[in-house]
Every structure is written in C-alpha cells, then in structure tokens.
Short mmCIF file of C-alpha atoms and ligand atoms in Angstrom, two decimals:
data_model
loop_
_atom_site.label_atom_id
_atom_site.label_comp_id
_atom_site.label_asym_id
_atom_site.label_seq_id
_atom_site.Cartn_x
_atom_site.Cartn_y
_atom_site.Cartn_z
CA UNK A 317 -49.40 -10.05 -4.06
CA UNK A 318 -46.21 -9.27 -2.47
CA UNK A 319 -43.34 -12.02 -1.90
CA UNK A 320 -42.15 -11.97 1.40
CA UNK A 321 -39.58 -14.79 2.29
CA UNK A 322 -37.96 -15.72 5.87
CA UNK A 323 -34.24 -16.50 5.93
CA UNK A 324 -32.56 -18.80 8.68
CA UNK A 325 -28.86 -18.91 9.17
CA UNK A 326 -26.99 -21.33 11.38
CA UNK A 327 -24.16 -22.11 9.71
CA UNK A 328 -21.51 -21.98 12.60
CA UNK A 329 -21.86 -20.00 15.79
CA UNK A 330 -24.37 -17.34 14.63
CA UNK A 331 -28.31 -17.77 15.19
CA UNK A 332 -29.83 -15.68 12.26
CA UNK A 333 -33.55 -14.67 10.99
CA UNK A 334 -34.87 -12.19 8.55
CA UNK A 335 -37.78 -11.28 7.19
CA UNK A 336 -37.89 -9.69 3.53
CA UNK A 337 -40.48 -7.65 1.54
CA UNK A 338 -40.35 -7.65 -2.32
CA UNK A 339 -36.78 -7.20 -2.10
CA UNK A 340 -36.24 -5.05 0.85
CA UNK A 341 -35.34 -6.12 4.22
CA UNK A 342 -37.67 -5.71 7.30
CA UNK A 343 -35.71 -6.93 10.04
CA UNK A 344 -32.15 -9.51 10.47
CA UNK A 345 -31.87 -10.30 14.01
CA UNK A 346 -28.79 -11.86 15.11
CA UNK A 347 -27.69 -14.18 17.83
CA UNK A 348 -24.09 -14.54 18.57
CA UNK A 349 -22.65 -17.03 20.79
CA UNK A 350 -20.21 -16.10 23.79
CA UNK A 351 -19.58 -19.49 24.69
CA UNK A 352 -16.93 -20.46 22.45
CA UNK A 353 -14.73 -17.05 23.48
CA UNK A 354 -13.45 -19.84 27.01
CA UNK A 355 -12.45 -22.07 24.01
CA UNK A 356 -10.76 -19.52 21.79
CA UNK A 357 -12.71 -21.33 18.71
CA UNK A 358 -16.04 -22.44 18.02
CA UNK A 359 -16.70 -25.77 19.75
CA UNK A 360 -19.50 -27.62 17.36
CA UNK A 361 -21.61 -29.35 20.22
CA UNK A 362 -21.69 -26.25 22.01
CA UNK A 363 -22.74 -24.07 18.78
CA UNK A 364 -25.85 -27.21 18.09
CA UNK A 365 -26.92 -26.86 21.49
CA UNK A 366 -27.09 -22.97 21.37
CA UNK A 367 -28.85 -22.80 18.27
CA UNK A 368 -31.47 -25.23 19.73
CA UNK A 369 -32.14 -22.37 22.66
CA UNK A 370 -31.83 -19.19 20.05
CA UNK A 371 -33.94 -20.84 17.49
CA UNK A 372 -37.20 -20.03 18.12
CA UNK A 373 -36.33 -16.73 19.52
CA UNK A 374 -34.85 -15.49 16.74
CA UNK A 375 -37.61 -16.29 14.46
CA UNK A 376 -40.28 -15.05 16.82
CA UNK A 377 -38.29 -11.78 17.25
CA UNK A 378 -37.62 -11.15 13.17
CA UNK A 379 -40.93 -11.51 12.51
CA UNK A 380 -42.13 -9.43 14.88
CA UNK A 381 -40.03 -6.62 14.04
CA UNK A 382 -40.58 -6.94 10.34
CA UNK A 383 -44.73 -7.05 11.62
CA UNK A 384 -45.20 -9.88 9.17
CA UNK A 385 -47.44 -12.89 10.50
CA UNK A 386 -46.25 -16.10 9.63
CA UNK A 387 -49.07 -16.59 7.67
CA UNK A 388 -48.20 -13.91 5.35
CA UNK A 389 -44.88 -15.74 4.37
CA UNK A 390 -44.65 -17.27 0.65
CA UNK A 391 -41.48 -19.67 1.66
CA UNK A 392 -38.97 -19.96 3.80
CA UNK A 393 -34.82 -19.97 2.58
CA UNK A 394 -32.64 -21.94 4.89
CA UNK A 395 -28.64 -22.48 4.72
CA UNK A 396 -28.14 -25.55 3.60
CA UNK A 397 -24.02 -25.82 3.83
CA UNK A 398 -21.17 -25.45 3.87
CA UNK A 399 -20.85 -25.28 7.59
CA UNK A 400 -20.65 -27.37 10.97
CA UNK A 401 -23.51 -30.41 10.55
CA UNK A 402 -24.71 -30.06 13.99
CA UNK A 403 -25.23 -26.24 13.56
CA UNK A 404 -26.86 -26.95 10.10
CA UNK A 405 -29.35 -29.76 11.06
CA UNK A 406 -30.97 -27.32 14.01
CA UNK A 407 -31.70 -24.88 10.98
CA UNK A 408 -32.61 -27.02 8.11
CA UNK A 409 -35.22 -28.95 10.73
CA UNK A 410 -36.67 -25.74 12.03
CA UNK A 411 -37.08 -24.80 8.04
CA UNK A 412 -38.50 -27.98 6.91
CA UNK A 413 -40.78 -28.35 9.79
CA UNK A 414 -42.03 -24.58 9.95
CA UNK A 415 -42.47 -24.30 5.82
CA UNK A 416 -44.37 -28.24 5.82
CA UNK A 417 -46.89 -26.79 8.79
CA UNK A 418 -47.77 -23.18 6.66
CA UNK A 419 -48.06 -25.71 3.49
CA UNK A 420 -45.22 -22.63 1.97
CA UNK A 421 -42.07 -23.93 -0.22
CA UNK A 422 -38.81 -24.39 0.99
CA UNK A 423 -35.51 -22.80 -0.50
CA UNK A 424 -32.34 -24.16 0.21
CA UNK A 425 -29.10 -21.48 0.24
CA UNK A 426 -25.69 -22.00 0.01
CA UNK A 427 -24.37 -20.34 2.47
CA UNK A 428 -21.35 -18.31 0.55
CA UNK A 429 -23.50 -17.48 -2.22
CA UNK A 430 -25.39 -15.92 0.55
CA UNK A 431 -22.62 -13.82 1.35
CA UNK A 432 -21.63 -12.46 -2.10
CA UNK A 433 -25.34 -11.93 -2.48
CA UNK A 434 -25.17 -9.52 0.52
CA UNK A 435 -24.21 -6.85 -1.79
CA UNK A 436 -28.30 -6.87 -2.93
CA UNK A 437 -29.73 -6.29 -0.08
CA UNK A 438 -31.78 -3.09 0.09
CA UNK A 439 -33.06 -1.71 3.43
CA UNK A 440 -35.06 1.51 4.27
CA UNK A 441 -32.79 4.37 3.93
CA UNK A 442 -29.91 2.65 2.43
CA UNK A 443 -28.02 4.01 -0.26
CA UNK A 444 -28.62 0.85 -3.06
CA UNK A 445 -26.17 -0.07 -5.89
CA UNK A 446 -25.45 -3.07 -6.66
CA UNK A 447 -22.88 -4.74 -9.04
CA UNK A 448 -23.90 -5.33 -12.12
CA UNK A 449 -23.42 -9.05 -13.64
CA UNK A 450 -20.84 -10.27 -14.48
CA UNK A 451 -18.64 -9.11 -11.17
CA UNK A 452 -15.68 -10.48 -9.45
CA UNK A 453 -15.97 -11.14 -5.89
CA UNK A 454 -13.05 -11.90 -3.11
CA UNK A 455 -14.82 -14.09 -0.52
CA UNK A 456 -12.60 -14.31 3.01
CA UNK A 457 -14.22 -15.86 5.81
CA UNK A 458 -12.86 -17.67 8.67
CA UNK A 459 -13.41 -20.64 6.50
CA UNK A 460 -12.72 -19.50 2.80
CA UNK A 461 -10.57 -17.51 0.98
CA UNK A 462 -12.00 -17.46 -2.94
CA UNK A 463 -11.87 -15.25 -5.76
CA UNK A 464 -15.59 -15.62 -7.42
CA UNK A 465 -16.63 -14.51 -10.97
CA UNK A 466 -20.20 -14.08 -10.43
CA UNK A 467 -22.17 -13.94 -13.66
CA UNK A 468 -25.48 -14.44 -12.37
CA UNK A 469 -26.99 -14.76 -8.77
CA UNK A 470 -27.06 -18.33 -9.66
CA UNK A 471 -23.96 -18.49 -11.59
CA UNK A 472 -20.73 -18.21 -10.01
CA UNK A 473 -17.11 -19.80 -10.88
CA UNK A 474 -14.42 -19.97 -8.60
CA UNK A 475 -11.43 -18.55 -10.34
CA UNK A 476 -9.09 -19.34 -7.31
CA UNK A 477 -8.96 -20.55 -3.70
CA UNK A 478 -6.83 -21.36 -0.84
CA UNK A 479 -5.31 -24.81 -0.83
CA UNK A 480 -5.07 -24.75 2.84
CA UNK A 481 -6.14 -22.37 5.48
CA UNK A 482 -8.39 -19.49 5.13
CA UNK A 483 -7.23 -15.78 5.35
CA UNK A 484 -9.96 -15.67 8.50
CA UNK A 485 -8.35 -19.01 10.05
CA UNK A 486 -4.28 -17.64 9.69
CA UNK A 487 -5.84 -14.21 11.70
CA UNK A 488 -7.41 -16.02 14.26
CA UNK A 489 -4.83 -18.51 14.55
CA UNK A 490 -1.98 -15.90 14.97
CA UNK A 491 -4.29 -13.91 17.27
CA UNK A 492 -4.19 -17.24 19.76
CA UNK A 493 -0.62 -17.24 19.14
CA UNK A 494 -0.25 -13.98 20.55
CA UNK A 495 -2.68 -14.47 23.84
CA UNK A 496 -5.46 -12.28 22.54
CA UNK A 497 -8.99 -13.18 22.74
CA UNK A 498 -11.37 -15.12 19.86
CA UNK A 499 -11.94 -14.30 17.37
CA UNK A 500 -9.06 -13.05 16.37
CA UNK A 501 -10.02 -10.84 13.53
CA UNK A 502 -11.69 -7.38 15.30
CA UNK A 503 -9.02 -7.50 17.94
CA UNK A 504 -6.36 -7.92 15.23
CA UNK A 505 -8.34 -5.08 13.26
CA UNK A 506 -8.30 -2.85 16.42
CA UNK A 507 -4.63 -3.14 17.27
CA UNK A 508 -3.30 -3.20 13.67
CA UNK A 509 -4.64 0.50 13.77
CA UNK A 510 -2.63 1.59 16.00
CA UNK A 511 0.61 0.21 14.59
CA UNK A 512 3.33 0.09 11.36
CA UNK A 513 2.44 -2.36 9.33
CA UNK A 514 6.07 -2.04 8.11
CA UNK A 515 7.87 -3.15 11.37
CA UNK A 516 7.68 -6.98 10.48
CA UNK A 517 7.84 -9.02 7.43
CA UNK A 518 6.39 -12.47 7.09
CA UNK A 519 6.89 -14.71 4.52
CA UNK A 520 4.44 -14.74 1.31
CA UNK A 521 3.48 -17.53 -0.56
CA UNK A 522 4.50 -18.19 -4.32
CA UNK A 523 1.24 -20.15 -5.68
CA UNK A 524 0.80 -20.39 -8.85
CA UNK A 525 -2.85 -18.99 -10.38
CA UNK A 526 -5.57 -17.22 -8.63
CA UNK A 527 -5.30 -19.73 -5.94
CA UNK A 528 -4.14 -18.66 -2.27
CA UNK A 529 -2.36 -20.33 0.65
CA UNK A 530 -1.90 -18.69 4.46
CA UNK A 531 -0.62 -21.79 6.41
CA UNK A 532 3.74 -20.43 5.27
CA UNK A 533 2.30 -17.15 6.83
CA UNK A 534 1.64 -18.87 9.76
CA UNK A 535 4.41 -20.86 10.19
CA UNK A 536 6.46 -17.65 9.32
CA UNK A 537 4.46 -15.53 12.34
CA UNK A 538 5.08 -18.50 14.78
CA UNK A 539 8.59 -19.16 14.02
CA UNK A 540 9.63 -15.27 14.16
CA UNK A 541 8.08 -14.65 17.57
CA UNK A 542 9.24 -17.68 18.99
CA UNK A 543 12.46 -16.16 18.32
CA UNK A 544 12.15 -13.02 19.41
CA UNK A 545 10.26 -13.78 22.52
CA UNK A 546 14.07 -15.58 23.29
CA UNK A 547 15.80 -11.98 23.31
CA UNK A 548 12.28 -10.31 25.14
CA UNK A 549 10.00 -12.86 26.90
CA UNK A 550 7.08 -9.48 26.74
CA UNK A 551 8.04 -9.34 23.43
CA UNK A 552 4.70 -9.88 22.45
CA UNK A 553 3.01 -6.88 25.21
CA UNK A 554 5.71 -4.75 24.20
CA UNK A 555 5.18 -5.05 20.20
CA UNK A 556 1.60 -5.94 19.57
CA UNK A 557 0.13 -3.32 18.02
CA UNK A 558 3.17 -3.38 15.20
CA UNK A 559 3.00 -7.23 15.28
CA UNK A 560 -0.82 -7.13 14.06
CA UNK A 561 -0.65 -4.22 11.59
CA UNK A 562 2.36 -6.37 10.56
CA UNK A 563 0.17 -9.47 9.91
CA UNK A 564 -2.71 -7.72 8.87
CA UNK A 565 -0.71 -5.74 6.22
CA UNK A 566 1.03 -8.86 4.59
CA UNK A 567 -3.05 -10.90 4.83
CA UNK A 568 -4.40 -7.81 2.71
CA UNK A 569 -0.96 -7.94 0.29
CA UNK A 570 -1.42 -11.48 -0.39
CA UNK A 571 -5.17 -11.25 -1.17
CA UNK A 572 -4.55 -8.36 -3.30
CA UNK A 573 -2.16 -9.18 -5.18
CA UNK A 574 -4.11 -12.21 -6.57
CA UNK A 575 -7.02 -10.19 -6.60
CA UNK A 576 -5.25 -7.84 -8.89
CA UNK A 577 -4.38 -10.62 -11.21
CA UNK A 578 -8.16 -11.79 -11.39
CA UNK A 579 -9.45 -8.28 -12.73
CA UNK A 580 -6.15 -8.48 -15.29
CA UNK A 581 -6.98 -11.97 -16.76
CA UNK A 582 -10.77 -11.17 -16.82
CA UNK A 583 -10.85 -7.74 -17.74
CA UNK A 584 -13.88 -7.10 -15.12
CA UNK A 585 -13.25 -4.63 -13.24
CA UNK A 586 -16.31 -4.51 -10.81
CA UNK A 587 -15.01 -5.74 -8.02
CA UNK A 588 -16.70 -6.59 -4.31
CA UNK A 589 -15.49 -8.28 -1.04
CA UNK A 590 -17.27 -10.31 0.63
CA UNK A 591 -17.09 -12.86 4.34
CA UNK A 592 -16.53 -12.01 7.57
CA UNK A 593 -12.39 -10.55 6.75
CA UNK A 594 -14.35 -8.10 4.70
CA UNK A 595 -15.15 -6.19 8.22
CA UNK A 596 -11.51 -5.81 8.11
CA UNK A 597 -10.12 -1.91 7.76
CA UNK A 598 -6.78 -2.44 6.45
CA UNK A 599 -8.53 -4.72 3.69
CA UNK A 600 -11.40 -2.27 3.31
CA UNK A 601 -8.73 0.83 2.82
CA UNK A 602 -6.61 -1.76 0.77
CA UNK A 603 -10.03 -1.59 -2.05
CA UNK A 604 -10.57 1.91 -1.58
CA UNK A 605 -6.84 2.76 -2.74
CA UNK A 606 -7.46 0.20 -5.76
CA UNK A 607 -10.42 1.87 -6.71
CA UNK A 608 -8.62 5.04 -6.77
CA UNK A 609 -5.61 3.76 -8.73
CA UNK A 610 -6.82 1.09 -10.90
CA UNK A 611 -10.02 2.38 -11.90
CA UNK A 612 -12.40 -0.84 -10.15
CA UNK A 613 -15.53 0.05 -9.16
CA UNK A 614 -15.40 -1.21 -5.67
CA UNK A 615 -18.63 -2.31 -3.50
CA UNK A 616 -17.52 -3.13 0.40
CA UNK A 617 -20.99 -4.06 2.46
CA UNK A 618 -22.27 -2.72 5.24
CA UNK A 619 -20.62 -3.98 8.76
CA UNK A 620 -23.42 -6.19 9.59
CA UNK A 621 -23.45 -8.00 6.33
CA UNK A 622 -20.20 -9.03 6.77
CA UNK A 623 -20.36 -11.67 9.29
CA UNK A 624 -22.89 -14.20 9.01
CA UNK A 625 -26.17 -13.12 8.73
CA UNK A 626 -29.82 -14.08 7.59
CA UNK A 627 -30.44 -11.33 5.62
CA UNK A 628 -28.21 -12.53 2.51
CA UNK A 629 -30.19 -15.94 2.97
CA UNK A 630 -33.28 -14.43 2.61
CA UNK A 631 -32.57 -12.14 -0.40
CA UNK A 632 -30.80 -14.98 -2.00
CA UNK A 633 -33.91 -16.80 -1.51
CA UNK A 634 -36.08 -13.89 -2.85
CA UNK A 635 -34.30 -14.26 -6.51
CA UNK A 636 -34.42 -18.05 -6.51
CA UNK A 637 -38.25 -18.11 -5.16
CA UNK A 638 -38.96 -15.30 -8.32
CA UNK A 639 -37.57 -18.21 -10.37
CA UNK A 640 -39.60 -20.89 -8.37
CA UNK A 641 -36.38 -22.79 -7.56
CA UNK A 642 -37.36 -24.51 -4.49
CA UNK A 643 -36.28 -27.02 -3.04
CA UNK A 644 -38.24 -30.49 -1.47
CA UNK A 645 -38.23 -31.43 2.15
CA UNK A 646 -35.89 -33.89 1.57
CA UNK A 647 -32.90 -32.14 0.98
CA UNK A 648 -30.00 -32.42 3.38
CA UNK A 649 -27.83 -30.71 5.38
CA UNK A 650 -24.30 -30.22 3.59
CA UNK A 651 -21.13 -29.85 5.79
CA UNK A 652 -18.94 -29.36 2.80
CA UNK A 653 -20.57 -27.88 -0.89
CA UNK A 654 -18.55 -25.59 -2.88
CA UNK A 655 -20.31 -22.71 -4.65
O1 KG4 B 795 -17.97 -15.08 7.51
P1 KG4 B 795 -17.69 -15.37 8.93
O2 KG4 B 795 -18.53 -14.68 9.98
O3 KG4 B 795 -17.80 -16.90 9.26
C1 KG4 B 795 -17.40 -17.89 8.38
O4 KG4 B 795 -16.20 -18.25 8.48
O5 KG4 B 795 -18.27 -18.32 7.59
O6 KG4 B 795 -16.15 -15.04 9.16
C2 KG4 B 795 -15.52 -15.18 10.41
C3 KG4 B 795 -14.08 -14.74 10.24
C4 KG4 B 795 -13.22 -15.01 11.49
O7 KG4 B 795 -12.02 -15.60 11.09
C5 KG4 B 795 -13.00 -13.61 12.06
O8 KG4 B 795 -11.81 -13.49 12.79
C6 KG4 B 795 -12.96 -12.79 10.79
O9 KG4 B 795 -14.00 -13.32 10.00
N1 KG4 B 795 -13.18 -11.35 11.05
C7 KG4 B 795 -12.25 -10.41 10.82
C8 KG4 B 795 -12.81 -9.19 11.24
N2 KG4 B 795 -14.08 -9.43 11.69
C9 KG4 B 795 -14.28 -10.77 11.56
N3 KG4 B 795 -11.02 -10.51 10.32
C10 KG4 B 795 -10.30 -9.38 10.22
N4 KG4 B 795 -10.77 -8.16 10.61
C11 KG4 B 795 -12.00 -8.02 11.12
N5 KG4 B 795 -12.45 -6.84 11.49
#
C-alpha cells in the first residue's frame, strides 16, 4: 500500500500544503501574504488572521492537484515550531483536527529540519541527488543563520550559529534602511546584480568558532550611509545598485568564511545551503566557485524550496512516518525549538 502523507506549513507569513506519494511530490501549493509589504515586516496578528482565510484553501487545492482523496492519506505532518505562535496554532489545529476526524496519525516537523530536508524531495522530472549522510548544511533564513552537521534525517548538530541577528534579518533590515520594499532579500538580490560588490566595505565580525553575528554589519551599513547621505542627500538613488552588491558581497564573505572552516574541522566536504538566503545569487555563485576550488560537492535547491514551503514538511514527515514516529494530539505549538 502506498504512503502518502499531507504537509502543512504556517510557520510565519506563508500558507503551505503538499501532498506526497512514496517519496515523490504531487503538488506544494503556496500562499504568500501581501499584507505585511504596507508594514515592511511581517506583522503576527495579521499573518494568524491570513492563515485562518488560506487554510482550507490551500489544503483543498493540494489535494486536488495531487488527485489524492483525503481518505487515501496515511497521516498528516504539520510544523510544529520554531515560528510566530499565532501563525503556528492555525496550522497545528487544522492538523490535529483534520488527522483526529480521518482516525490517520499525526507527525509533528520542525520547521528547519524541514528546510535542510528540502534537498530530498523528488518530483516528476527532476533531476534527484541527494547528499549522502553525514553532510554539512548552512541554514540562512530571515530568522537563522546555522551551520548544521546532518548525520541522519533525524540527527542533526549545530556546529555554529548567529548570536544575534540572522543573515536574512541584517538584508532586510538594511533594505528598509535604504527605502526599498519588504522583503528585502530579492530586491537586494536584483540590484546587487547590477553593481560592484567592491565599491563599499562594511565591517566584519571577529567571532570566535563556527558561530556568526550580522548586527556590527548593520551598524557598520547604517553608520556609513548616514554619513554619506551628509555629502549627497540621493546618495542612496544615486549608489544603490553598488550599495547592495556591496552588502550582499560582505553577507556571502562572512557566511563563507565560517562555512569554510566547518568543512576544515570536519573533514566533510558535502556541503548544501539551505533557508530562504539560499534563493540568493551572489551566495548561490559564492558555492558554485567553492565547489570548483575546494573540491565540495555542492547541492543548492530548487527556487521554490527555498522559501518556506510544505513540501519539505511533508517529505520530512514521509521518513519519520516510515519509522512510525508520530506524534499524539497533544503536542504543542513551539515558538522557539532549536533543531
Ligand atoms: O526561510 P524564509 O522564507 O523564512 C524564514 O525566515 O523562516 O526566509 C526569509 C528570508 C528573508 O529575510 C528574505 O529577505 C530572505 O529570506 N530572502 C533572500 C532572497 N530571497 C529571500 N535573501 C537574499 N536573496 C534572496 N534572493
């Protein structure tokens, strides 16, 4: 009989459903939320209250186009944290309550496991090959920035992390800095293309370990443009595209340099990224050109499995229902839960 497990994701500002089929993905249907771009971040009671509309929706609509019944399900996987609690709740309720009513079990995800896990998901005409265990994995979202040694799909240590903000946070923070939209990191992305990413130099952190911080880089971005917006006031219109490859540039140096230092003290030289930054090009280019100098066999996922997404839920939940790790209906939402 085949295994075919629905994944929810509401973690933040993303509505997510998938359906998958011994292993392979049917369908991932996504619902992003415009709301929060007034804002220029996600506001939380806004996010809870779209989720509640997108819900059901998003379900209805990822099983239809994965032509599974509900019926045919054999559990649904559900983020459980980290993430906002109000965005959480509307997904771990819908779970519980749909998985009690098809008498299915419930699997609870942690939601960046989920996204170094995207790198096993295998769809329909997708070229599929995985890293092998044990692999090292740079996580950067808007709300982490880890270096992962992942031994099993169940079995990951963090090797190093960011003691304050997140590579994903300092980008979208500068990006408000500068006027442009949210979130920061495509627009950032788009611009940086265009520019020298040798113009500017911000200041780098000196941390000791594998561990990261971005909040000097910040600081450094704020404090320079404040200055030179003193000599230009359209400093900023006149020098954006060299001010972002700028910032990206020194955000992919400081990640890579620790990142570097991980494969070194581990010898592992598999390496994937992982999180929404992992969209990014500069960061994407930055792994190709280690790949071809250093030897790492390098696994970058596709666009859409960058951001959040249900898919990596559900195939996360696939492995963990093959070793009938479920979870009772008891379990609760978790705002904050490391790896
Ligand atoms: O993983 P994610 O969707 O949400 C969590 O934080 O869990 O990551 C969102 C982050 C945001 O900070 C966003 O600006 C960043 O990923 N991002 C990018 C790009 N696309 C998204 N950062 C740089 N370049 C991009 N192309």
């Amino acid at each position: 009989m085949s295994v075919v497990i629905l994944g929810i994701e509401s973690s933040c500002d993303d509505t997510s459903a998938a359906v998958i089929r011994d292993g392979y993905l049917l369908s991932n249907v996504v619902a992003s939320q415009a709301v929060h771009e007034a804002y220029g971040g996600v506001v939380p009671e806004l996010a809870s209250r779209a989720h509640q509309q997108n819900i059901v929706p998003v379900i209805h609509e990822a099983l239809k186009r994965a032509n599974v019944k509900k019926e045919e399900l054999s559990a649904v996987a559900f983020t459980r944290g980290p993430g906002l609690m109000g965005s959480l709740l509307v997904g771990v309720s819908f779970a519980k309550g749909f998985a009690r009513s098809l008498g299915i079990p419930l699997i609870d995800i942690n939601h960046l496991c989920g996204h170094v896990m995207a790198h096993f998901i295998q769809a329909e005409g997708d070229e599929f090959d995985p890293p092998k265990f044990p692999f090292l994995c740079l996580l950067v979202s808007g709300g982490n920035s880890q270096i992962v040694l992942v031994k099993a799909y169940n079995q990951m240590e963090i090797l190093g992390q960011t003691i304050d903000d997140a590579a994903g946070e300092a980008i979208d923070k500068c990006s408000k800095v500068m006027g442009l939209g949210y979130p920061g990191g495509p627009i950032i992305d788009k611009l940086a293309r265009q520019g020298n990413p040798d113009a500017y130099h911000f200041s780098k952190p000196h941390i000791a370990d594998l561990n990261y911080s971005f909040s000097g880089l910040k600081t450094s971005f704020l404090y320079s443009l404040r200055k030179w917006i003193q000599d230009d006031p359209d400093f900023i219109e006149h020098h954006k595209t060299d001010l972002a490859a700028s910032l990206e540039h020194t955000v992919v140096d400081i990640l890579m340099d620790k990142l570097r230092k991980a494969v070194k003290q581990t010898g592992v030289t598999e390496v994937a990224v992982a999180g929404g930054v992992s969209a990014n090009n500069g960061l994407r280019n930055a792994f190709r050109e280690h790949a071809e100098k250093y030897g790492w066999k390098i696994f970058i996922p596709k666009f859409s499995y960058t951001t959040d997404n249900a898919a990596m839920i559900a195939i996360t939940g696939y492995y963990k229902f093959l070793d009938k790790d479920f979870c009772s209906i008891d379990m609760p939402a978790y705002s904050r839960v490391s790896l």
